[in-house]
Every structure is written in structure tokens, then in C-alpha cells.
Amino acid sequence: DQQVKQNSPSLSVQEGRISILNCDYTNSMFDYFLWYKKYPAEGPTFLISISSIKDKNEDGRFTVFLNKSAKHLSLHIVPSQPGDSAVYFCAASVSGTYKYIFGTGTRLKVLA
Amino acid sequence: DSGVTQTPKHLITATGQRVTLRCSPRSGDLSVYWYQQSLDQGLQFLIQYYNGEERAKGNILERFSAQQFPDLHSELNLSSLELGDSALYFCASSLWTSPQETQYFGPGTRLLVL
């Protein structure tokens, strides 16, 4: 049972345009969500997070939106840069459970 | 560089064998997490330790075990290995144990079971 789903395995975007990565979840108990970025041969690195009490969190070029009623979150990257090319994982957790549930990842390619 | 180290980087072994993966957390971090990433799969949470004690268990097989030592490094032991155990194994660490803490990941150990 995949509680966190990233239905797009890959995405290509032109440099300077917006990248939108999507993530859906099924467990309504999730109350904290994160995005991680992973380059080849490296471990994932934390990008941005959002608590369920918010619907938006922004950090520079990265913004995460949370739609609790739709059980959907998205990561917007504006403007996209070639260095953003990586695999992006969304993850969710329930307070007190001490673990993240990760999606399968979306490979973003930003074309110069 | 996240500050989390994992050894070895690569490991090739045969079915039925036993291996040990090692993780050193960031200096000062008390929590260690282990994840498995199989081909085309997301990261599957295996187990978490906090200051030497097991704190949470995920989809960890009975053939797998882990421990965290007094110096806070951790080892993941995989026994009676099967072809399907071939995967990337990541270790992550955080200062405390809240899910809202950032977890810092190591570069991973790539295990190939032949």
C-alpha cells in the first residue's frame, strides 16, 4: 500500500521556466511533509518542509503548497536552473511515529 | 557533504551470505535511521535508533537487524541474503527524534546479491 505517491516518474522543463512536482497521499493522519532532492551517487538532501497547519511555505526559488482536502502537495521551482536536475522525493510523517514515508521520486531534468 | 558516513560504498556478495553495513552519524546527532531503496522504489524506512535504543520499526525483515553503539555509530546486519535484497541502503541522522527534524542522509551503500 503506497501511502505517498508521485505519479510522474520524470519531468523535463526549460531553464527559466517553472517546475511543478506533484505528490499525493492517502493517510489523513499525516501532518508533516517534506521534499528531498537527490543527485546521483549521493544521499537525499533536505529541501523544504510544510506542516499541516499551513498551506504554503516558501524558501527562495522553492515553494511547497499543501491542499489537505485533496491530500495533495506540490513543489514549485521558479525559475528552474540546470543544477536543479535531480530526483525529488516527497515524504510524509505523523507526529509521534518517528518515521517518514517516502514517495518513489520524480526525476526532473532542466534543459539549458 | 552531510557529515554522515557510510561504509562500505559498494558490496557484492552471494545469496545466503551475511553482511554488515556501517553508519557514523553527524557529530552530536543522537538518532540514526536506516532506509532501503530498491530499483524504482522510494526509500523504505527500516528502523530508527535514538541514543542506543530502538525507537521505531518500519518494513524491516526478520533476517535484518540493527544496533546503535555507545559511540552512536550504527550497524545494519543483513543475513540469509536473497537476490531481492539488492538495493541501496541509506543511513540518516538527526539531533533528536522528532519527525519534524531534518534528517541528514549519508551517501548510501550499494548492495548487490548474486
Coordinates of C-alpha atoms in Angstrom, one line a residue:
Chain A
D1 CA 0.0 0.0 0.0
Q2 CA 1.7 3.1 -1.3
Q3 CA 0.6 5.9 1.1
V4 CA 2.7 8.6 -0.6
K5 CA 2.5 8.6 -4.4
Q6 CA 4.5 10.5 -7.0
N7 CA 2.7 9.6 -10.2
S8 CA 5.1 11.3 -12.6
P9 CA 8.4 9.4 -12.8
S10 CA 10.0 12.1 -14.8
L11 CA 9.6 15.8 -15.9
S12 CA 11.5 17.9 -18.3
V13 CA 11.4 21.7 -18.1
Q14 CA 13.2 24.5 -19.9
E15 CA 15.7 26.6 -18.0
G16 CA 14.0 29.7 -16.5
R17 CA 10.5 28.2 -16.5
I18 CA 8.5 26.8 -13.6
S19 CA 8.9 23.2 -12.5
I20 CA 5.9 21.7 -10.7
L21 CA 6.4 18.4 -9.0
N22 CA 3.3 16.7 -7.5
C23 CA 2.7 14.3 -4.6
D24 CA -0.5 12.6 -3.4
Y25 CA -1.0 10.9 -0.1
T26 CA -3.7 8.7 1.3
N27 CA -3.3 8.8 5.0
S28 CA -5.2 11.7 6.5
M29 CA -3.1 11.4 9.7
F30 CA 0.0 12.8 8.0
D31 CA 0.7 16.2 9.5
Y32 CA 4.2 17.0 8.3
F33 CA 5.5 16.9 4.7
L34 CA 9.0 17.3 3.3
W35 CA 10.7 17.4 -0.1
Y36 CA 14.2 15.9 -0.6
K37 CA 16.4 16.3 -3.6
K38 CA 18.8 13.5 -4.6
Y39 CA 21.8 13.7 -7.0
P40 CA 23.3 10.5 -8.4
A41 CA 25.7 8.7 -6.1
E42 CA 24.7 11.0 -3.2
G43 CA 22.2 10.6 -0.4
P44 CA 19.0 12.7 -0.4
T45 CA 19.3 16.2 0.9
F46 CA 16.5 18.2 2.6
L47 CA 14.9 20.9 0.5
I48 CA 11.8 22.3 2.2
S49 CA 9.0 21.2 4.5
I50 CA 5.5 22.2 5.5
S51 CA 3.3 21.5 8.5
S52 CA -0.3 20.6 8.0
I53 CA -1.3 23.9 9.8
K54 CA -0.1 25.8 6.8
D55 CA -1.0 25.7 3.1
K56 CA 2.2 27.2 1.7
N57 CA 5.8 27.5 2.6
E58 CA 8.4 29.4 0.6
D59 CA 12.2 29.3 0.6
G60 CA 13.9 31.3 -2.2
R61 CA 13.0 29.7 -5.5
F62 CA 11.2 26.8 -3.8
T63 CA 7.6 26.8 -2.7
V64 CA 5.6 23.9 -1.3
F65 CA 1.8 24.0 -1.5
L66 CA -0.4 21.7 0.6
N67 CA -4.0 21.0 -0.2
K68 CA -5.3 18.9 2.7
S69 CA -8.8 18.3 1.4
A70 CA -7.3 16.9 -1.8
K71 CA -4.5 15.2 0.1
H72 CA -2.1 16.7 -2.4
L73 CA 1.1 18.7 -2.2
S74 CA 3.3 20.2 -4.9
L75 CA 6.7 21.7 -5.1
H76 CA 7.2 24.7 -7.4
I77 CA 10.7 25.7 -8.5
V78 CA 10.9 29.2 -10.1
P79 CA 13.0 29.8 -12.1
S80 CA 14.3 26.4 -12.8
Q81 CA 18.0 26.0 -13.3
P82 CA 20.1 23.2 -14.8
G83 CA 21.5 22.5 -11.3
D84 CA 18.0 21.6 -10.2
S85 CA 18.2 18.5 -12.3
A86 CA 17.9 15.7 -9.8
V87 CA 15.4 13.2 -8.4
Y88 CA 12.9 14.7 -6.0
F89 CA 11.2 12.7 -3.3
C90 CA 8.3 13.8 -1.2
A91 CA 7.9 12.4 2.3
A92 CA 5.2 12.5 5.0
S93 CA 5.1 11.7 8.6
V94 CA 2.6 11.5 11.5
S95 CA 3.7 13.2 14.8
G96 CA 4.9 10.7 17.3
T97 CA 5.6 7.9 14.8
Y98 CA 9.3 8.8 14.3
K99 CA 9.4 7.9 10.6
Y100 CA 8.9 9.3 7.1
I101 CA 7.0 7.6 4.4
F102 CA 8.6 8.4 1.0
G103 CA 7.2 8.5 -2.5
T104 CA 9.0 6.8 -5.4
G105 CA 10.5 10.1 -6.7
T106 CA 10.3 12.3 -9.8
R107 CA 13.3 12.8 -12.0
L108 CA 13.5 16.4 -13.0
K109 CA 15.6 17.4 -16.0
V110 CA 16.1 21.2 -16.6
L111 CA 17.1 21.8 -20.1
A112 CA 19.6 24.7 -20.8
Chain B
D1 CA 28.8 16.6 2.5
S2 CA 26.1 15.8 5.0
G3 CA 28.5 14.7 7.7
V4 CA 27.0 11.2 7.7
T5 CA 29.4 8.5 6.6
Q6 CA 28.6 5.0 5.4
T7 CA 30.9 2.1 4.7
P8 CA 31.4 0.3 2.5
K9 CA 30.2 2.2 -0.6
H10 CA 29.7 -0.9 -2.6
L11 CA 29.2 -4.5 -1.6
I12 CA 28.9 -7.6 -3.7
T13 CA 28.0 -10.9 -2.1
A14 CA 26.2 -14.2 -2.8
T15 CA 22.8 -15.5 -1.8
G16 CA 22.7 -16.9 1.7
Q17 CA 25.6 -14.8 3.0
R18 CA 25.6 -12.2 5.8
V19 CA 26.8 -8.6 5.6
T20 CA 27.2 -5.7 7.9
L21 CA 26.7 -2.1 6.9
R22 CA 28.1 0.7 9.0
C23 CA 27.0 4.2 9.6
S24 CA 28.5 7.1 11.5
P25 CA 26.1 9.9 12.2
R26 CA 26.8 13.6 12.2
S27 CA 28.7 14.8 15.2
G28 CA 26.3 15.4 18.0
D29 CA 23.3 13.6 16.4
L30 CA 21.6 11.1 18.6
S31 CA 19.2 9.5 16.2
V32 CA 20.1 7.1 13.3
Y33 CA 17.6 5.9 10.7
W34 CA 18.1 3.1 8.1
Y35 CA 16.3 3.1 4.7
Q36 CA 16.3 0.7 1.8
Q37 CA 15.9 1.9 -1.8
S38 CA 15.2 -0.8 -4.3
L39 CA 15.1 -0.3 -8.0
D40 CA 12.4 2.2 -9.0
Q41 CA 11.2 2.3 -5.4
G42 CA 11.0 5.1 -2.9
L43 CA 13.0 5.0 0.3
Q44 CA 11.5 2.4 2.6
F45 CA 12.0 3.1 6.3
L46 CA 13.6 0.2 8.1
I47 CA 14.4 1.1 11.6
Q48 CA 15.4 4.0 13.9
Y49 CA 17.6 4.2 16.9
Y50 CA 17.9 7.0 19.4
N51 CA 20.8 7.2 21.8
G52 CA 21.3 3.5 21.7
E53 CA 17.7 2.4 21.9
E54 CA 15.4 1.2 19.2
R55 CA 12.7 3.8 18.7
A56 CA 10.7 2.8 15.7
K57 CA 10.4 -0.1 13.3
G58 CA 9.3 0.0 9.7
N59 CA 9.3 -2.6 7.0
I60 CA 12.3 -4.5 8.3
L61 CA 12.6 -8.2 7.6
E62 CA 13.3 -10.6 10.4
R63 CA 16.6 -11.5 8.6
F64 CA 17.7 -7.9 9.2
S65 CA 18.8 -6.4 12.5
A66 CA 20.5 -3.3 13.6
Q67 CA 22.0 -1.7 16.6
Q68 CA 23.4 1.6 17.8
F69 CA 26.6 1.5 19.8
P70 CA 27.6 3.8 22.8
D71 CA 29.7 5.9 20.4
L72 CA 26.4 6.4 18.4
H73 CA 27.6 4.7 15.3
S74 CA 25.1 2.1 13.9
E75 CA 25.3 -1.2 12.1
L76 CA 22.7 -2.9 9.9
N77 CA 23.1 -6.6 9.7
L78 CA 21.6 -8.4 6.7
S79 CA 21.6 -12.2 6.8
S80 CA 20.5 -15.1 4.6
L81 CA 20.7 -12.7 1.8
E82 CA 18.4 -13.1 -1.2
L83 CA 18.6 -11.6 -4.7
G84 CA 15.7 -9.2 -3.8
D85 CA 17.9 -7.7 -1.0
S86 CA 20.0 -6.0 -3.7
A87 CA 19.4 -2.3 -3.1
L88 CA 20.8 1.0 -1.9
Y89 CA 20.8 1.2 1.8
F90 CA 20.9 4.7 3.3
C91 CA 21.6 5.8 6.8
A92 CA 20.4 9.2 8.1
S93 CA 20.9 11.0 11.3
S94 CA 19.2 13.8 13.3
L95 CA 19.9 15.6 16.5
W96 CA 16.8 14.4 18.4
T97 CA 13.9 12.1 17.4
S98 CA 11.1 14.3 16.2
P99 CA 9.8 13.6 12.7
Q100 CA 9.8 17.4 12.1
E101 CA 13.6 17.4 12.4
T102 CA 15.6 17.4 9.3
Q103 CA 17.3 14.0 8.6
Y104 CA 20.7 14.2 7.1
F105 CA 21.5 11.3 4.8
G106 CA 24.7 9.5 4.1
P107 CA 25.8 8.6 0.5
G108 CA 24.5 5.1 0.8
T109 CA 25.8 1.5 0.5
R110 CA 25.0 -0.2 -2.8
L111 CA 24.5 -3.9 -2.1
L112 CA 24.4 -6.4 -4.9
V113 CA 23.5 -10.0 -4.1
L114 CA 24.4 -12.5 -6.8

